Coordinates of C-alpha atoms in Angstrom, one line a residue:
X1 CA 35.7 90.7 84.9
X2 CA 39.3 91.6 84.1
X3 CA 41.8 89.0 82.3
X4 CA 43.0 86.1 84.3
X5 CA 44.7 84.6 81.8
X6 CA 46.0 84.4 77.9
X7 CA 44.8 81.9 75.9
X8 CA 46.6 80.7 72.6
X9 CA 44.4 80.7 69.8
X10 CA 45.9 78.1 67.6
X11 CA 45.6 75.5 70.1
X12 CA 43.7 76.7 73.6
X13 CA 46.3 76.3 75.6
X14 CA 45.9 78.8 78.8
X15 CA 49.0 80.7 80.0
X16 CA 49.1 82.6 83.5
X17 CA 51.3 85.9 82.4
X18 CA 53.1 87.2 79.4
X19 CA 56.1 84.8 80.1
X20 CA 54.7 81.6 80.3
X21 CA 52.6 82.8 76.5
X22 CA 56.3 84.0 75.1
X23 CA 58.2 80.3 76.3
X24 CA 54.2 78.6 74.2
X25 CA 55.6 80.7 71.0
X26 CA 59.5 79.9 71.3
X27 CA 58.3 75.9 71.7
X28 CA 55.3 76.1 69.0
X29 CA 55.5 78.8 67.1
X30 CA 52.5 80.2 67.8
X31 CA 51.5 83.5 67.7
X32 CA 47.3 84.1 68.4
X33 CA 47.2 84.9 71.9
X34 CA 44.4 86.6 73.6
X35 CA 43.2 88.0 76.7
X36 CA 40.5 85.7 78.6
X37 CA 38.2 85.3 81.6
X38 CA 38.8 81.4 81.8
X39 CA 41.3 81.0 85.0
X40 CA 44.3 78.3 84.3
X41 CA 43.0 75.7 87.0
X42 CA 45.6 75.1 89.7
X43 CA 44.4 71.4 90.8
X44 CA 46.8 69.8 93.9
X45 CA 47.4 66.2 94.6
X46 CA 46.7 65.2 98.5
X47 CA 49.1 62.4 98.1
X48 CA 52.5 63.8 96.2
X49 CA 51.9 67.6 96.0
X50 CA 52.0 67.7 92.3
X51 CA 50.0 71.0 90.8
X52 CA 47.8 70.3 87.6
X53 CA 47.0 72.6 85.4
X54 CA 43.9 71.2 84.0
X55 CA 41.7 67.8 84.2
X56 CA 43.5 66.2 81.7
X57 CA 46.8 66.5 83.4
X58 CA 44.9 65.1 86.5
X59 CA 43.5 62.1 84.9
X60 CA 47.1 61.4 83.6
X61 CA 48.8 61.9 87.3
X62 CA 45.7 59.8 88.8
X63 CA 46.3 56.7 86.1
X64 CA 50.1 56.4 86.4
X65 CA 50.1 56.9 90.0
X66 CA 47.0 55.7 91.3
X67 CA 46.3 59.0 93.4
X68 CA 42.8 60.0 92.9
X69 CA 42.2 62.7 95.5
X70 CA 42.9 66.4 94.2
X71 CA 42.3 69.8 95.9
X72 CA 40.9 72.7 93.6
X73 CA 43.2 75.6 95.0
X74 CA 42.3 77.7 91.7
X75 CA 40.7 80.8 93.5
X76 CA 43.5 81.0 95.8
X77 CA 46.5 81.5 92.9
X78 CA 43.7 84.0 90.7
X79 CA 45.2 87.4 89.7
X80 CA 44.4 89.7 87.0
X81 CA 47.0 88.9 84.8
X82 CA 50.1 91.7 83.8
X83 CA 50.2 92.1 79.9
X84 CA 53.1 94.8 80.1
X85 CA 56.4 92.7 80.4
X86 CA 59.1 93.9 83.2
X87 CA 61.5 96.6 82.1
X88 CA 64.9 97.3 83.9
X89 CA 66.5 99.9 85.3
X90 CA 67.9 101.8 81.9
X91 CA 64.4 102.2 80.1
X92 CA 65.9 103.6 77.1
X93 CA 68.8 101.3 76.9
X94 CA 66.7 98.4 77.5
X95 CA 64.1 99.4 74.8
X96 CA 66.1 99.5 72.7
X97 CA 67.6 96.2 73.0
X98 CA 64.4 94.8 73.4
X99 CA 63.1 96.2 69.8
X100 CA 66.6 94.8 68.3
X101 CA 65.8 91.3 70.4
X102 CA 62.2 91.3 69.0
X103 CA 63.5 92.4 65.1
X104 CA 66.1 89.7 65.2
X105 CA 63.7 87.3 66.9
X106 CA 60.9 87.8 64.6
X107 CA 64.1 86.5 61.7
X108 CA 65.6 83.5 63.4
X109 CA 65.7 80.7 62.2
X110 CA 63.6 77.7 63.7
X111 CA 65.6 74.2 64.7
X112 CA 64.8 70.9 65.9
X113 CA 66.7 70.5 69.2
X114 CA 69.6 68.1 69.7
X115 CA 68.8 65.0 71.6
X116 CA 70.8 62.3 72.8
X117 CA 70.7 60.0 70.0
X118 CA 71.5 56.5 72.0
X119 CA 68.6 57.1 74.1
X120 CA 66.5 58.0 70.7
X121 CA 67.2 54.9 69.4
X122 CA 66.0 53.2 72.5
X123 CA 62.5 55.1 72.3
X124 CA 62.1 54.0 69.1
X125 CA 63.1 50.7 69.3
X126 CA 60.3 50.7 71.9
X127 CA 58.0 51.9 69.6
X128 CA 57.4 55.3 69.8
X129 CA 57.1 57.9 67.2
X130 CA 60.4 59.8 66.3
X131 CA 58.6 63.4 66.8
X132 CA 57.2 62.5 69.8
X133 CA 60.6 60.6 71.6
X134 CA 62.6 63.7 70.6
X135 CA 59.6 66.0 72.1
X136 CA 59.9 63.6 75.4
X137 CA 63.5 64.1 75.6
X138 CA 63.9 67.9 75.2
X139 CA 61.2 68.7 78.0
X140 CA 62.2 65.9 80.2
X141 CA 65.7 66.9 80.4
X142 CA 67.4 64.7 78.0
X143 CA 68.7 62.5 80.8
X144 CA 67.1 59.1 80.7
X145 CA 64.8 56.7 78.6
X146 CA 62.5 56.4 81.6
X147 CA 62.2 60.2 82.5
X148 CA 61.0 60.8 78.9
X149 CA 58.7 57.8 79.2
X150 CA 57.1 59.2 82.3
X151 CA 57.1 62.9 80.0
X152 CA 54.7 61.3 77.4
X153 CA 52.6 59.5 79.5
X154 CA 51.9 62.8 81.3
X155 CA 51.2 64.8 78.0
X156 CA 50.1 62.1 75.6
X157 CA 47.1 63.8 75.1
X158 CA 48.5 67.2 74.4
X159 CA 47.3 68.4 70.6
X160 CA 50.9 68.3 69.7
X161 CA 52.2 65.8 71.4
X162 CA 53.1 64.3 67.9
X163 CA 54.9 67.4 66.3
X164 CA 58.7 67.7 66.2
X165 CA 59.7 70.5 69.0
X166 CA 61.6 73.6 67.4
X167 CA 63.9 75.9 69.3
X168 CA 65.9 79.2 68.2
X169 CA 68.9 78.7 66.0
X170 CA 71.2 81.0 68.2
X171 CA 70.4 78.7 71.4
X172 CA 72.8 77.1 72.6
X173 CA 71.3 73.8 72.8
X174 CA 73.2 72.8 76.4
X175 CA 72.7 68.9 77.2
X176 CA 72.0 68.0 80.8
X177 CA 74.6 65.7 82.1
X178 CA 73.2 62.3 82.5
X179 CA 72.0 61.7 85.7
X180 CA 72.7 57.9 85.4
X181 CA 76.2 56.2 83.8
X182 CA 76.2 53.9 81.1
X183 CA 76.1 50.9 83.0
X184 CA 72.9 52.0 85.4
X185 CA 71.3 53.1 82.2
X186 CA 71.6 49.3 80.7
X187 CA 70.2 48.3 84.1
X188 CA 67.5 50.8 84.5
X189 CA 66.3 50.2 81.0
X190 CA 66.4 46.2 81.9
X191 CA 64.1 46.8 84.7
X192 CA 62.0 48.2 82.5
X193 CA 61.5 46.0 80.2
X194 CA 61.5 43.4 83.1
X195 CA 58.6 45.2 84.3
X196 CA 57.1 45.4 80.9
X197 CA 57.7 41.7 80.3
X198 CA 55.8 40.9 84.0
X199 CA 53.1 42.8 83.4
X200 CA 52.8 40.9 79.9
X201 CA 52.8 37.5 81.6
X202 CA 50.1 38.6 84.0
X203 CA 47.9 39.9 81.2
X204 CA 48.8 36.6 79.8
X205 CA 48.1 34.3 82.9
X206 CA 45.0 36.4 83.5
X207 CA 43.7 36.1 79.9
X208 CA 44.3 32.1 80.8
X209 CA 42.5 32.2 83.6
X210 CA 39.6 33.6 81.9
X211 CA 39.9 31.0 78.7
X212 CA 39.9 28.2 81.3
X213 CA 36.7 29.5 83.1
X214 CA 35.4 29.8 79.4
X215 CA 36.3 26.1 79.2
X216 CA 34.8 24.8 82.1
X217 CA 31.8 26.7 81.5
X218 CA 31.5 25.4 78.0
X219 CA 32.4 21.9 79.7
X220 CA 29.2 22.1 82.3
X221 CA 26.9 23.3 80.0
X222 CA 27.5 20.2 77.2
X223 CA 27.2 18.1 80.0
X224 CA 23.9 19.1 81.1
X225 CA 23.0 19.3 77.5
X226 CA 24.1 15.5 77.1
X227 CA 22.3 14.6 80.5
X228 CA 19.4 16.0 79.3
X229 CA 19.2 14.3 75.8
X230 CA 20.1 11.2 77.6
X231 CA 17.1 11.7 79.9
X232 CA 15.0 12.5 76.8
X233 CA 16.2 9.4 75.0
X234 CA 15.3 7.5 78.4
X235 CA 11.8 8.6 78.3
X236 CA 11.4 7.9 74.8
X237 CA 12.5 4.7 74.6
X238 CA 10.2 4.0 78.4
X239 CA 7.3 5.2 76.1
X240 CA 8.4 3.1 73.2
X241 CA 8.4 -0.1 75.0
X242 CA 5.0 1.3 76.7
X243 CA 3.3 1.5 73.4
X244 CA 4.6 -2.2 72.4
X245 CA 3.2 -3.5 75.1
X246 CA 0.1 -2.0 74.5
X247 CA 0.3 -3.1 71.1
X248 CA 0.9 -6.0 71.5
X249 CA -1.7 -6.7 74.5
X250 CA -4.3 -5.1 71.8
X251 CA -3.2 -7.5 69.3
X252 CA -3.3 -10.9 71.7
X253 CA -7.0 -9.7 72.8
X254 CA -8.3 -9.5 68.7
X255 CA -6.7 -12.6 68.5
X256 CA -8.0 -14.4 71.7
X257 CA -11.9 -12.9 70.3
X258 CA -11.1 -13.7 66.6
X259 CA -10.5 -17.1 68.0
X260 CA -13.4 -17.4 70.2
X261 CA -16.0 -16.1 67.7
X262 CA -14.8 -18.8 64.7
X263 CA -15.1 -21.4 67.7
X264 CA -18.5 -20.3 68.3
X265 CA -19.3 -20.3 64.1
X266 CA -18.4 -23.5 64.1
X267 CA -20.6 -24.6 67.2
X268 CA -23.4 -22.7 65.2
X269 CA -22.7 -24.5 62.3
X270 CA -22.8 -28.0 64.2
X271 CA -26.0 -27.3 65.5
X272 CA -24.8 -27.1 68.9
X273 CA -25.4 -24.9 71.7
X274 CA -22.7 -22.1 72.6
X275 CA -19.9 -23.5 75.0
X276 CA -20.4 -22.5 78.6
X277 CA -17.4 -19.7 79.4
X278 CA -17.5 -21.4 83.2
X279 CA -17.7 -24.9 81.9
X280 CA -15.1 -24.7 79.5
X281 CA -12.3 -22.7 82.3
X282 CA -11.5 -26.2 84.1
X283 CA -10.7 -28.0 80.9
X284 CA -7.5 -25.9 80.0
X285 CA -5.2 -27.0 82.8
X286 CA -5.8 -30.8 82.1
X287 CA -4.8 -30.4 78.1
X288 CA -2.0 -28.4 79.2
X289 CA -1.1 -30.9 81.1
X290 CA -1.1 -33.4 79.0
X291 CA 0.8 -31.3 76.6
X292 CA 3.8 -30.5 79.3
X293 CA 4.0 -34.4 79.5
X294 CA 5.1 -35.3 75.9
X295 CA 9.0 -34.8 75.0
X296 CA 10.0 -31.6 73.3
X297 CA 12.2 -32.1 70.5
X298 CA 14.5 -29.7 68.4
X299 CA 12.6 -28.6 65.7
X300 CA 15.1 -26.1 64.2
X301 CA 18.5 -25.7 63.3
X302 CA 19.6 -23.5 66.6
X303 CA 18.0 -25.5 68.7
X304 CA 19.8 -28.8 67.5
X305 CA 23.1 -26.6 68.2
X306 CA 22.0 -25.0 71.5
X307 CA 21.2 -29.0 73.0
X308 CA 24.6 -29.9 71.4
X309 CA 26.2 -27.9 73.3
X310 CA 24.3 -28.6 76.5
X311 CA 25.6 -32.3 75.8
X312 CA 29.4 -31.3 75.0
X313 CA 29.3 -29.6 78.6
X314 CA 27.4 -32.2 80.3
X315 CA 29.5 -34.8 79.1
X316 CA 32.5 -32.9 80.3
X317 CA 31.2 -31.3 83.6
X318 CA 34.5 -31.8 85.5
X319 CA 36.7 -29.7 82.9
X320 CA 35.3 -26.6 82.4
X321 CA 38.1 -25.0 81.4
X322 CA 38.5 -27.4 78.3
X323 CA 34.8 -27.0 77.5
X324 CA 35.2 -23.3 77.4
X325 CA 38.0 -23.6 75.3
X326 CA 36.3 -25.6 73.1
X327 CA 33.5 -23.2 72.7
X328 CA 35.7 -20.6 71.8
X329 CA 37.4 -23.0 68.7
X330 CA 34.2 -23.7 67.5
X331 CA 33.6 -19.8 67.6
X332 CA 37.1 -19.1 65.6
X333 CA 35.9 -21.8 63.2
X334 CA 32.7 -20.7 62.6
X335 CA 33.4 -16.8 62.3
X336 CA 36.2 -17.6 60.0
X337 CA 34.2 -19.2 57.6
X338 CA 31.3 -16.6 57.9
X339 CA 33.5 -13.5 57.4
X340 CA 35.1 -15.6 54.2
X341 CA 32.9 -18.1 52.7
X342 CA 35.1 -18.0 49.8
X343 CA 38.4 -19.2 51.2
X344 CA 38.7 -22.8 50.8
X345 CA 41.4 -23.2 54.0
X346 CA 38.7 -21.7 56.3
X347 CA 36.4 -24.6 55.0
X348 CA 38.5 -27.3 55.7
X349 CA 39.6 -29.4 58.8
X350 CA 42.3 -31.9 59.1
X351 CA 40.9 -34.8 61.6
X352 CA 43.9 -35.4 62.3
X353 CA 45.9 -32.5 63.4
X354 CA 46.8 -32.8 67.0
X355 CA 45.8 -29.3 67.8
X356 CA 42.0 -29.8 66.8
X357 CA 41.9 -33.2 69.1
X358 CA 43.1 -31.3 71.8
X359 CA 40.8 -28.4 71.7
X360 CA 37.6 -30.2 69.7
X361 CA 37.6 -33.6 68.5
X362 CA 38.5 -35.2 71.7
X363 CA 35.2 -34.0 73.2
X364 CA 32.0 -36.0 72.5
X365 CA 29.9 -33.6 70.5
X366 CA 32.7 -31.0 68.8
X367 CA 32.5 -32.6 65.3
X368 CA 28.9 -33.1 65.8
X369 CA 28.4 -29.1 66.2
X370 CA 30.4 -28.9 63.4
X371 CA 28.2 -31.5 60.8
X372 CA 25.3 -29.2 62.3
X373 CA 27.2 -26.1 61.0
X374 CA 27.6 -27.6 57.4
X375 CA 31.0 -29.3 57.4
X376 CA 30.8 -32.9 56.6
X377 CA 33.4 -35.9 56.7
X378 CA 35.3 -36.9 53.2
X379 CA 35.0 -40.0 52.0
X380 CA 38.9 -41.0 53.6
X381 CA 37.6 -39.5 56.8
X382 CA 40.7 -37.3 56.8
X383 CA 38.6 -33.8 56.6
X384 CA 35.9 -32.1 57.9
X385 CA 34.7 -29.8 54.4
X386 CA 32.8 -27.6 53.8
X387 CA 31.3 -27.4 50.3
X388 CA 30.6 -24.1 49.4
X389 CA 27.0 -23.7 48.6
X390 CA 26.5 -25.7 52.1
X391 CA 28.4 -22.2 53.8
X392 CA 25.1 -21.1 54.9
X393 CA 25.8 -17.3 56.1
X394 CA 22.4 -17.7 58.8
X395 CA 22.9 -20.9 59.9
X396 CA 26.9 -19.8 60.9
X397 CA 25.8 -16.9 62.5
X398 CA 22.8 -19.0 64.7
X399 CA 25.7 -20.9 65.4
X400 CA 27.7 -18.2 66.4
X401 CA 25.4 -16.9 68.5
X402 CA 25.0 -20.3 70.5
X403 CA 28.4 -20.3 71.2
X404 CA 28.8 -16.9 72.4
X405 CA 25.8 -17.2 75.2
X406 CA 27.3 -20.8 75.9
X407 CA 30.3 -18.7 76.6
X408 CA 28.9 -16.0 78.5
X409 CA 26.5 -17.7 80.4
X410 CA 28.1 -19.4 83.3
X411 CA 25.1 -21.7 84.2
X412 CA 24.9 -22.8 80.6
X413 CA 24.0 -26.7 80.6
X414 CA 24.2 -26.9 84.2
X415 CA 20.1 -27.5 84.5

């Protein structure tokens, strides 16, 4: 198969004729070109028209456009390609200017191109490269900050898309008049960056989004994880109570045979005959009854406190309020002197002081709670002290504890 197309060595690029190869060496300087079977692909967009001339330009058109569909009219534009370049008229003449054109060519100096250096400054501000906003602006025209930006994102994966473009010395480097004025340049680059400042806030917002469903995620699963060591914890302490029970039923039954085998030692001993289980049933009610029949008297400390009370309220039935005021003094009184057994003021009561009538000492059983607690009268009868190895730290806090179901209890005394 004949040539289709020339292909630079240096970098690959394929060219369709002579023409397009000699405008790759004026732009890049490079010389290696070759004859090739490998036709330059002629791929059309559906949507806009645009040609591509390889899948890397379509890629590029399809992600800054969004147009996907491309027809592959390659065949149809596939020639053998012309490697003699057009003569005129005048061969001789025009040889021989070509020769002097190639000589002086083959000499010339090499330049970077002249660019308009406000819009430079704006590429670069931007963040791009020098080489490769001066490279935008040349090929794009040097009209506009956003035709060069739409340059590079075509070619921004051409191999030298970060090398400095270099024209002929002798060119005369003729600048496109702006398309735009100064004043719909300031506004087309503020759309810009009002684009680029939207499309940051909805990276942002959408970055929240997904930080929030993080959260409540997160949120859902150390719930579950809590109602679930909860549950655990519930079970546990169901089983807990389980085994004390059992315990304890196991312990009442050794106790309940321990006691029935030393009754029967002793009947051994005796010399009597073992007790009759079905004669010996009908006795317990009658001794328990006889038990239920004698008074019950307070045999400890709490108990004395816990029937004091019972009297305070009984005696004062009609003002409850008072009585649960006084509860709550006697609670202040007591706590003080348990939290600081040490300080003397907390340990001491003035009879007299209005305030303590009001609240305690006016009620028939306050001071006697008290004398229960530890405090005792002086010998003028002007105090209520408390000497401090009689600041018991139990007995305060069995008191405390009397007073605060007294409190809490609303049918406290009643019965």
């Amino acid at each position: 198969m004949s040539g289709v197309s020339l292909k630079c060595g240096d970098c690959g690029a394929l060219l369709k004729s002579v023409e397009e190869a000699q405008e790759h060496a004026e732009l890049t300087s490079h010389s290696n070109f070759a004859e090739s079977t490998e036709a330059v692909l002629n791929l059309v967009c559906t949507s806009c028209g645009k040609p591509c001339r390889s899948k890397t330009e379509s890629d590029l058109h399809a992600k800054r456009t969004g147009h996907t569909e491309f027809v592959d009219k390659t065949l149809e534009a596939l020639k053998p390609i012309n490697l003699e370049a057009p003569k005129s008229v005048n061969s001789t003449e025009d040889t021989a200017m070509d020769v002097d054109a190639s000589s002086s060519g083959q000499c010339e100096e090499m330049v970077v191109p002249e660019v308009d250096k406000k819009i430079l400054e704006e590429l670069e501000e931007m963040g791009f490269p020098t080489a490769r906003a001066t490279r935008a602006l040349h090929f794009s025209g040097n009209c506009s900050v956003e035709a060069a930006i739409n340059w590079v994102a075509e070619h921004e994966n051409d191999p030298n898309i970060d090398e400095m473009p270099l024209v002929p010395a002798s060119t005369k480097v003729e600048h496109s008049e702006p398309k735009l004025s100064e004043e719909e340049k300031k506004i087309k680059l503020q759309e810009l960056r009002e684009r680029a400042r939207k499309k940051k806030e909805e990276e942002e917002k959408k970055m929240e989004r997904e930080r929030e469903k993080e959260r409540i995620r997160i949120g859902k699963e150390l719930l579950e994880a809590k109602r679930i060591e909860e549950e655990n914890e519930r079970k546990r302490l169901i089983a807990l109570r389980k085994a004390e029970k059992e315990e304890e039923k196991r312990a009442l039954e050794k106790i309940r045979l321990k006691l029935e085998e030393d009754k029967a030692e002793r009947r051994r001993k005796l010399g009597l005959p073992p007790e009759d289980p079905a004669a010996a049933k009908p006795s317990a009610p009658v001794v328990e009854e006889k038990k239920s029949m004698l008074p019950v008297k307070p045999v400890t400390k709490a108990e004395q406190m816990r029937e004091c009370l019972r009297s305070l309220k009984k005696n004062h039935k009609d003002d409850e309020a008072r009585v649960k005021r006084a509860f709550q003094t006697l609670l202040t009184y007591v706590g003080n002197v348990a939290r600081s057994p040490d300080e003397e003021k907390f340990r001491k009561i003035r009879l007299t002081n209005q305030t303590f009538q009001d609240r305690v000492g006016g009620l028939k059983g306050g001071i006697e709670f008290l004398e229960l607690c530890g405090f005792e009268k002086t010998e003028q009868g002007e105090f209520l002290f408390m000497p401090r190895d009689k600041a018991d730290i139990s007995v305060l806090n069995s008191a405390g504890n009397e007073l605060q179901s007294a409190i809490n209890n609303p049918h406290f005394g009643v019965l």
